[in-house]
PDB file of C-alpha atoms and ligand atoms in Angstrom:
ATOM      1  CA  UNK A   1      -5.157 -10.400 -38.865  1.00 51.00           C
ATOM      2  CA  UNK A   2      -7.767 -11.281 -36.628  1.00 55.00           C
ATOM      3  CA  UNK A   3      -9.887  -8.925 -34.701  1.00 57.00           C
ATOM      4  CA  UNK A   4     -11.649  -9.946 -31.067  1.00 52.00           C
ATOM      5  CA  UNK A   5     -15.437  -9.647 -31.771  1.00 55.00           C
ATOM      6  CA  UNK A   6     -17.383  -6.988 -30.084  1.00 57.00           C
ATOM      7  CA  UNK A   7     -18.781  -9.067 -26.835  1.00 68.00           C
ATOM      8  CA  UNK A   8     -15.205  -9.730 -25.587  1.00 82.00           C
ATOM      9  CA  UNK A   9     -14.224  -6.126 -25.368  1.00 90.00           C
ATOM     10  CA  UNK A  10     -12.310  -5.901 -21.577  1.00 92.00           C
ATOM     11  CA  UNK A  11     -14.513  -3.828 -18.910  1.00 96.00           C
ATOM     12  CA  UNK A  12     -13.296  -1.142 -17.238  1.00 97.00           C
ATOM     13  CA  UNK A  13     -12.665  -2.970 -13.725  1.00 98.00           C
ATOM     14  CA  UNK A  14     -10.101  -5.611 -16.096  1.00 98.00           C
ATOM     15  CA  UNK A  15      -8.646  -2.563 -17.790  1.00 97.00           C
ATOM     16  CA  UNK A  16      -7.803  -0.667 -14.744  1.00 98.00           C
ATOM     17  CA  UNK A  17      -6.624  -3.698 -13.061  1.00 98.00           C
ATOM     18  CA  UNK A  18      -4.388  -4.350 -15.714  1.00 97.00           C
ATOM     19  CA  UNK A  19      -2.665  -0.962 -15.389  1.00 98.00           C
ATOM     20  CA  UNK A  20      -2.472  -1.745 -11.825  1.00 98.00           C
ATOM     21  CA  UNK A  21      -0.437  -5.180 -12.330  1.00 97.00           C
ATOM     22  CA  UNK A  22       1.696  -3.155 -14.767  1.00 97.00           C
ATOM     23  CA  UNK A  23       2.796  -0.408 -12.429  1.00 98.00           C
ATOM     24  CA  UNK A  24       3.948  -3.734  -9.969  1.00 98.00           C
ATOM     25  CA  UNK A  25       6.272  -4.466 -12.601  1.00 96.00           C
ATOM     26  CA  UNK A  26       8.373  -1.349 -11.319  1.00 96.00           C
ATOM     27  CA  UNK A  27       8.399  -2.108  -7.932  1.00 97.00           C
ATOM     28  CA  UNK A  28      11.890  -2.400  -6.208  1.00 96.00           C
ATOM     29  CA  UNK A  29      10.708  -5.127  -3.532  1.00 97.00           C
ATOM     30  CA  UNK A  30      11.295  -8.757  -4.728  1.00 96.00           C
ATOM     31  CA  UNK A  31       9.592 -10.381  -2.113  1.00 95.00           C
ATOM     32  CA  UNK A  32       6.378  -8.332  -2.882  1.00 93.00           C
ATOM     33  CA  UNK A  33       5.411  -6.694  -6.237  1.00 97.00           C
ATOM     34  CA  UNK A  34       2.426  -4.706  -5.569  1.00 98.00           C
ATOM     35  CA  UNK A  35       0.772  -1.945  -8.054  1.00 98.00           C
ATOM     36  CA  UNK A  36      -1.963   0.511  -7.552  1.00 98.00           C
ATOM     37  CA  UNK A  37      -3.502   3.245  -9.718  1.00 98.00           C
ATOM     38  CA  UNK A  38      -6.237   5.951  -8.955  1.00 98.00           C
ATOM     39  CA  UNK A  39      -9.603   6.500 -11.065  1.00 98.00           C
ATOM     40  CA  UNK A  40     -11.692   9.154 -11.080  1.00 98.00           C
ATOM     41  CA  UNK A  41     -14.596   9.022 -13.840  1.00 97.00           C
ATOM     42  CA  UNK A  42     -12.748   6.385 -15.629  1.00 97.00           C
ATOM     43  CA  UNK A  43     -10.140   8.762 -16.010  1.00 98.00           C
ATOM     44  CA  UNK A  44      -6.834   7.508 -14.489  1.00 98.00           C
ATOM     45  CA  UNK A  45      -5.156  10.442 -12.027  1.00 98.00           C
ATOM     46  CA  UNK A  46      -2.494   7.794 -11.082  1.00 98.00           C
ATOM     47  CA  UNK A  47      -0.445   4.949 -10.359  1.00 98.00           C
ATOM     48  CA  UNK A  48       2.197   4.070  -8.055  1.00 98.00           C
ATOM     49  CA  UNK A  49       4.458   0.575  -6.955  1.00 98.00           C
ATOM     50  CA  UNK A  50       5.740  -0.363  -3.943  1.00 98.00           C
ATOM     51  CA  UNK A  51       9.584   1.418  -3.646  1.00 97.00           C
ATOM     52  CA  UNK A  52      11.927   2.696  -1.523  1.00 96.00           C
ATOM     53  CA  UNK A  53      11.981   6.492  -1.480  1.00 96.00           C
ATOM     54  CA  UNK A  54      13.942   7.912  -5.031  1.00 94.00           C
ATOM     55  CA  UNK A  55      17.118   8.349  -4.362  1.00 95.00           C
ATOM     56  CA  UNK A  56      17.259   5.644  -1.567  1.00 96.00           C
ATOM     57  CA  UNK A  57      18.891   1.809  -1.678  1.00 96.00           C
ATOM     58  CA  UNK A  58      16.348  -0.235  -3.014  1.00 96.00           C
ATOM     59  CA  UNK A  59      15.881  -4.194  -2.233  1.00 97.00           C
ATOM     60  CA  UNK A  60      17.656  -4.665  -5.162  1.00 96.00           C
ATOM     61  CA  UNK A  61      20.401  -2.808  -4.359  1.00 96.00           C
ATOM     62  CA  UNK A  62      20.562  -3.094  -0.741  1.00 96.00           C
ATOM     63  CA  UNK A  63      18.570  -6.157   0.172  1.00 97.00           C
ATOM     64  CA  UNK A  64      15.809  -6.556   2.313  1.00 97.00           C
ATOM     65  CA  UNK A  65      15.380  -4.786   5.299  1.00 96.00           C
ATOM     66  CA  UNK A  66      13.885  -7.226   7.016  1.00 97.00           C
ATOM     67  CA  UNK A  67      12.209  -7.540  10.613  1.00 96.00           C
ATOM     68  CA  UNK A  68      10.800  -9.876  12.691  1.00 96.00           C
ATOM     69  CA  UNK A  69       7.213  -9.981  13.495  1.00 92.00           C
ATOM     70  CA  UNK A  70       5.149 -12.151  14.830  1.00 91.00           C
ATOM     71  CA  UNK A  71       1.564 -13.223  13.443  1.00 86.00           C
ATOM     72  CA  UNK A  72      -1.081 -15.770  14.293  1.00 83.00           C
ATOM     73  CA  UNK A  73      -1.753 -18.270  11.712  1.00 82.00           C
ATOM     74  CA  UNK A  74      -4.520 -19.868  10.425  1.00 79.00           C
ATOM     75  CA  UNK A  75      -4.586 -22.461  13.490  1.00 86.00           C
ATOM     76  CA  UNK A  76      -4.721 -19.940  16.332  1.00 86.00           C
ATOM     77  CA  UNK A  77      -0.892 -20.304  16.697  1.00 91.00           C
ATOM     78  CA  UNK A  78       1.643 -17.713  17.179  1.00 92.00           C
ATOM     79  CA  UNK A  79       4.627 -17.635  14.538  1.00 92.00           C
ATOM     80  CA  UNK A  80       7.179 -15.988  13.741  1.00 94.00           C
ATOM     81  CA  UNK A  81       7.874 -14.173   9.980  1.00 92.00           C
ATOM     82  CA  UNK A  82       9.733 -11.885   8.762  1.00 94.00           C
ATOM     83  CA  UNK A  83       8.448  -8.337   7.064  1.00 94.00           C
ATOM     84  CA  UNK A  84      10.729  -6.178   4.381  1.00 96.00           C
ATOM     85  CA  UNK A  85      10.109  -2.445   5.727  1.00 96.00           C
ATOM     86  CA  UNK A  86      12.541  -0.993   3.635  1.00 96.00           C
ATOM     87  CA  UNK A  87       9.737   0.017   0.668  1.00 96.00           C
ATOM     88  CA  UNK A  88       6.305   2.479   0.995  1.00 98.00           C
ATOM     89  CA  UNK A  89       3.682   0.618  -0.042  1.00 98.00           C
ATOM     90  CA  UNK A  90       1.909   1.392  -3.447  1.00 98.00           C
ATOM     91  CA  UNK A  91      -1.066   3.105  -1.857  1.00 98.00           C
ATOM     92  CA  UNK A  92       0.986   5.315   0.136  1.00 98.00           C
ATOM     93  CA  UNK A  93       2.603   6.172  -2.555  1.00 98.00           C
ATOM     94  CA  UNK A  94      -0.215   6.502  -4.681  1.00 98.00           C
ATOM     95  CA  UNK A  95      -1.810   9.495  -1.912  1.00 98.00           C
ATOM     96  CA  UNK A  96       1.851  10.734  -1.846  1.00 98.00           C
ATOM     97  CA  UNK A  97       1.569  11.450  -5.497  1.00 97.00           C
ATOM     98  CA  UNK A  98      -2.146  12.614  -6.289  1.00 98.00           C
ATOM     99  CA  UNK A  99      -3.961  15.449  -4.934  1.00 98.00           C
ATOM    100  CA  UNK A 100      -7.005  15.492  -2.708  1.00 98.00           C
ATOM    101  CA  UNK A 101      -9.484  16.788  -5.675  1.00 98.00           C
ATOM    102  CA  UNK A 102      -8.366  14.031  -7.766  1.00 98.00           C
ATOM    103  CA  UNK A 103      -9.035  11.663  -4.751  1.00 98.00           C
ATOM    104  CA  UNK A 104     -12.747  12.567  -4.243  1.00 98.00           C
ATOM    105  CA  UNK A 105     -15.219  10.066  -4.687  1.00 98.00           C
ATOM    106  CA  UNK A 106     -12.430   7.784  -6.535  1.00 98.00           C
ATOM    107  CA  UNK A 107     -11.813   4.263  -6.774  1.00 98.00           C
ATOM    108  CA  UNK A 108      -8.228   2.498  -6.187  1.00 98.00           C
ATOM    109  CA  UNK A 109      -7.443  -0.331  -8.059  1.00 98.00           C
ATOM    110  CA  UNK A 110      -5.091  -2.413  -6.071  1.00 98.00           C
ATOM    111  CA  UNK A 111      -3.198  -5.786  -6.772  1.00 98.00           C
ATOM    112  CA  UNK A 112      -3.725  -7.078  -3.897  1.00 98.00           C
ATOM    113  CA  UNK A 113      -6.178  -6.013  -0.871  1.00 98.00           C
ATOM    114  CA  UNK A 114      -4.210  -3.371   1.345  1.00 98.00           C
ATOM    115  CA  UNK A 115      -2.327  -3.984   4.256  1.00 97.00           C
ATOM    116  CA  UNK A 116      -3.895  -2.449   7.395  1.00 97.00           C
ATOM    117  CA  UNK A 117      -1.834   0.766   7.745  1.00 97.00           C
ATOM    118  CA  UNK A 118      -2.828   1.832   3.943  1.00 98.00           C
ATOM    119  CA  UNK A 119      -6.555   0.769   4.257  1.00 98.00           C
ATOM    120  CA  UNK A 120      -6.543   3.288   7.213  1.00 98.00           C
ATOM    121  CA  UNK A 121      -5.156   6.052   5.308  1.00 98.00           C
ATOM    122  CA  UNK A 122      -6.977   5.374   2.210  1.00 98.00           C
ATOM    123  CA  UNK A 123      -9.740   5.524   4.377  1.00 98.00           C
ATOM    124  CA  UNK A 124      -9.067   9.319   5.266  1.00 98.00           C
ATOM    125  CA  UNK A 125      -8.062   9.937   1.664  1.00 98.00           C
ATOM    126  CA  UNK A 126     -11.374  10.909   0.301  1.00 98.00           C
ATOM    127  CA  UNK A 127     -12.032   7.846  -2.202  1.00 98.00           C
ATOM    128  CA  UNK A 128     -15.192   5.601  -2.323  1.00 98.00           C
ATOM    129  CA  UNK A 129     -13.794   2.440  -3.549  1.00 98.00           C
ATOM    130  CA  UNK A 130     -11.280  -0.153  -3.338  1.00 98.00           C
ATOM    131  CA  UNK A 131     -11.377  -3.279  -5.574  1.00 98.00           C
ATOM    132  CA  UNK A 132      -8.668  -5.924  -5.321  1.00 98.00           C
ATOM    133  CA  UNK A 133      -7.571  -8.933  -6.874  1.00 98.00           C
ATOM    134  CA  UNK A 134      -5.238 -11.184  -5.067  1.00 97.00           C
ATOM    135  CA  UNK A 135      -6.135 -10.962  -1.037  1.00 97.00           C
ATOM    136  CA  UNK A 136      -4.058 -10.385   1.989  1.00 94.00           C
ATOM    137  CA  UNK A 137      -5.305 -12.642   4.287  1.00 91.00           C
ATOM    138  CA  UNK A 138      -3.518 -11.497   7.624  1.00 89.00           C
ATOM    139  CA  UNK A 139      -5.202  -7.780   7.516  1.00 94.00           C
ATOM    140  CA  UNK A 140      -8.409  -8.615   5.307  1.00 96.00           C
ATOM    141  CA  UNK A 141     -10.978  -9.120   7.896  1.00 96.00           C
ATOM    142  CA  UNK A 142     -10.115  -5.719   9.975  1.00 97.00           C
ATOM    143  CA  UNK A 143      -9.356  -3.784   6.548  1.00 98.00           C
ATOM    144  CA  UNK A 144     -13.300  -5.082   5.598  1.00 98.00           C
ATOM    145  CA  UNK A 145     -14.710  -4.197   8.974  1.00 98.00           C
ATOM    146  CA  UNK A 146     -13.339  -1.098   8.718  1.00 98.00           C
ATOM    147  CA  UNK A 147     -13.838   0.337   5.579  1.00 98.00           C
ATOM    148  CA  UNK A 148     -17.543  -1.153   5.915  1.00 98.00           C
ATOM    149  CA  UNK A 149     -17.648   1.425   8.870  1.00 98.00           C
ATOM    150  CA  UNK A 150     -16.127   4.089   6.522  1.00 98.00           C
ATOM    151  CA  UNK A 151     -18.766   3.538   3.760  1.00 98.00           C
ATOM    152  CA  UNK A 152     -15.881   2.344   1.345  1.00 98.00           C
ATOM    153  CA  UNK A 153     -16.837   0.269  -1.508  1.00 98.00           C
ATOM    154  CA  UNK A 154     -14.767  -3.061  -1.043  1.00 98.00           C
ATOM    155  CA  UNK A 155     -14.445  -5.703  -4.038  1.00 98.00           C
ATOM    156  CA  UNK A 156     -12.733  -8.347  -5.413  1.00 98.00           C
ATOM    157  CA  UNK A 157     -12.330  -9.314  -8.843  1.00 98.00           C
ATOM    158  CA  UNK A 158     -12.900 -12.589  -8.693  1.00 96.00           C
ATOM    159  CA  UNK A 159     -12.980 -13.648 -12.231  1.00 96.00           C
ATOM    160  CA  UNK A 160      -9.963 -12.019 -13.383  1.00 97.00           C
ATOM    161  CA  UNK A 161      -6.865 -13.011 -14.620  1.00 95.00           C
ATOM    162  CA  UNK A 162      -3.667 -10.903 -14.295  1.00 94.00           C
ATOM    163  CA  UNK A 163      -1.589 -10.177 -17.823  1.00 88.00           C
ATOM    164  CA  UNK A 164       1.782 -12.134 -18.673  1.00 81.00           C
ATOM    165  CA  UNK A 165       4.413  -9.635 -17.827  1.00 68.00           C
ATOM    166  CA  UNK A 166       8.121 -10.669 -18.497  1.00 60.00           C
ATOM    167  CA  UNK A 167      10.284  -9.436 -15.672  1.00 57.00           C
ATOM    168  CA  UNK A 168      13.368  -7.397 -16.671  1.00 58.00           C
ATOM    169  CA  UNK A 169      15.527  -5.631 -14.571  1.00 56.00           C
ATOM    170  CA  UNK A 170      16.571  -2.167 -15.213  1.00 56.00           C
ATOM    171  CA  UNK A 171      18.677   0.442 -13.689  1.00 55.00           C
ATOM    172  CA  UNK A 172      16.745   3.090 -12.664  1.00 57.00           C
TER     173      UNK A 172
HETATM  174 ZN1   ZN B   1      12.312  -5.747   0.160  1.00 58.51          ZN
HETATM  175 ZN1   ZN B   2       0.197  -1.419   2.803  1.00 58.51          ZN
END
């Protein structure tokens, strides 16, 4: 059996974000699988996926709840997508499920960069630190102006590469 030598040993940002991608694997959206944990110390006081309330149709059960909005893209032009609504997003949840105390002066490790809405609460949430790996690009210039405002560490992990996860459906 072969052992990985010393030098490779995964740091704690890679570690972390690894936990994050795992709690995705729970989430009940299949149009977005986003996962998010909470670490204080290096201790981890959390994690949380995008999902419907418990005890609520899912996507899965229910199918999207979808809504039209309407977004500029990268040309200046107006177009029209749509959004699923029917889930809380993984940071939301994560605040929903963690105390203040264990909040202070954390960092959130997030899947992908956080949608406006949960970069504003997260910025009233009492952490220092945010770091990301795959961006949103239609909130990620206001979500890094204002959490530059806030004082809130902001980071992506540029380098790193998210683990194989086989997806399997389960009932609860
Ligand atoms: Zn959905
Ligand atoms: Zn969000």
């Amino acid at each position: 059996m072969r052992h990985q030598s010393s030098h490779s040993r995964k740091s704690w940002d890679f570690y972390f974000m690894d936990i994050a991608y795992m709690a995705a694997t729970r989430a009940t959206c299949p149009r977005r699988q986003v996962g998010a944990v909470l670490v204080q110390d290096r201790k981890l006081m959390g994690s949380a996926y995008n999902g419907a309330p418990a005890g609520v149709t899912d996507c899965y059960e229910g199918g999207c709840l979808l809504v039209d909005v309407y977004e500029k893209n990268a040309a200046g032009e107006i177009v029209q997508k749509q959004h699923c609504i029917r889930t809380i997003h993984a940071e939301q949840n994560l605040i929903l499920f963690t105390d203040r105390a264990q909040r202070l002066g954390s960092t959130v490790y997030v899947t992908d960069s956080p949608c406006w809405t949960c970069a504003n609460m997260l910025a009233n949430s009492g952490i220092a630190e945010i770091v990301y790996h795959r961006p949103y690009e239609k909130d990620l210039e206001k979500v890094s102006r204002l959490l530059q405002e806030k004082g809130i560490g902001f980071r992506r992990l540029e380098t790193y590469q998210p683990p194989r996860v086989h997806s399997e459906r389960i009932g609860d």
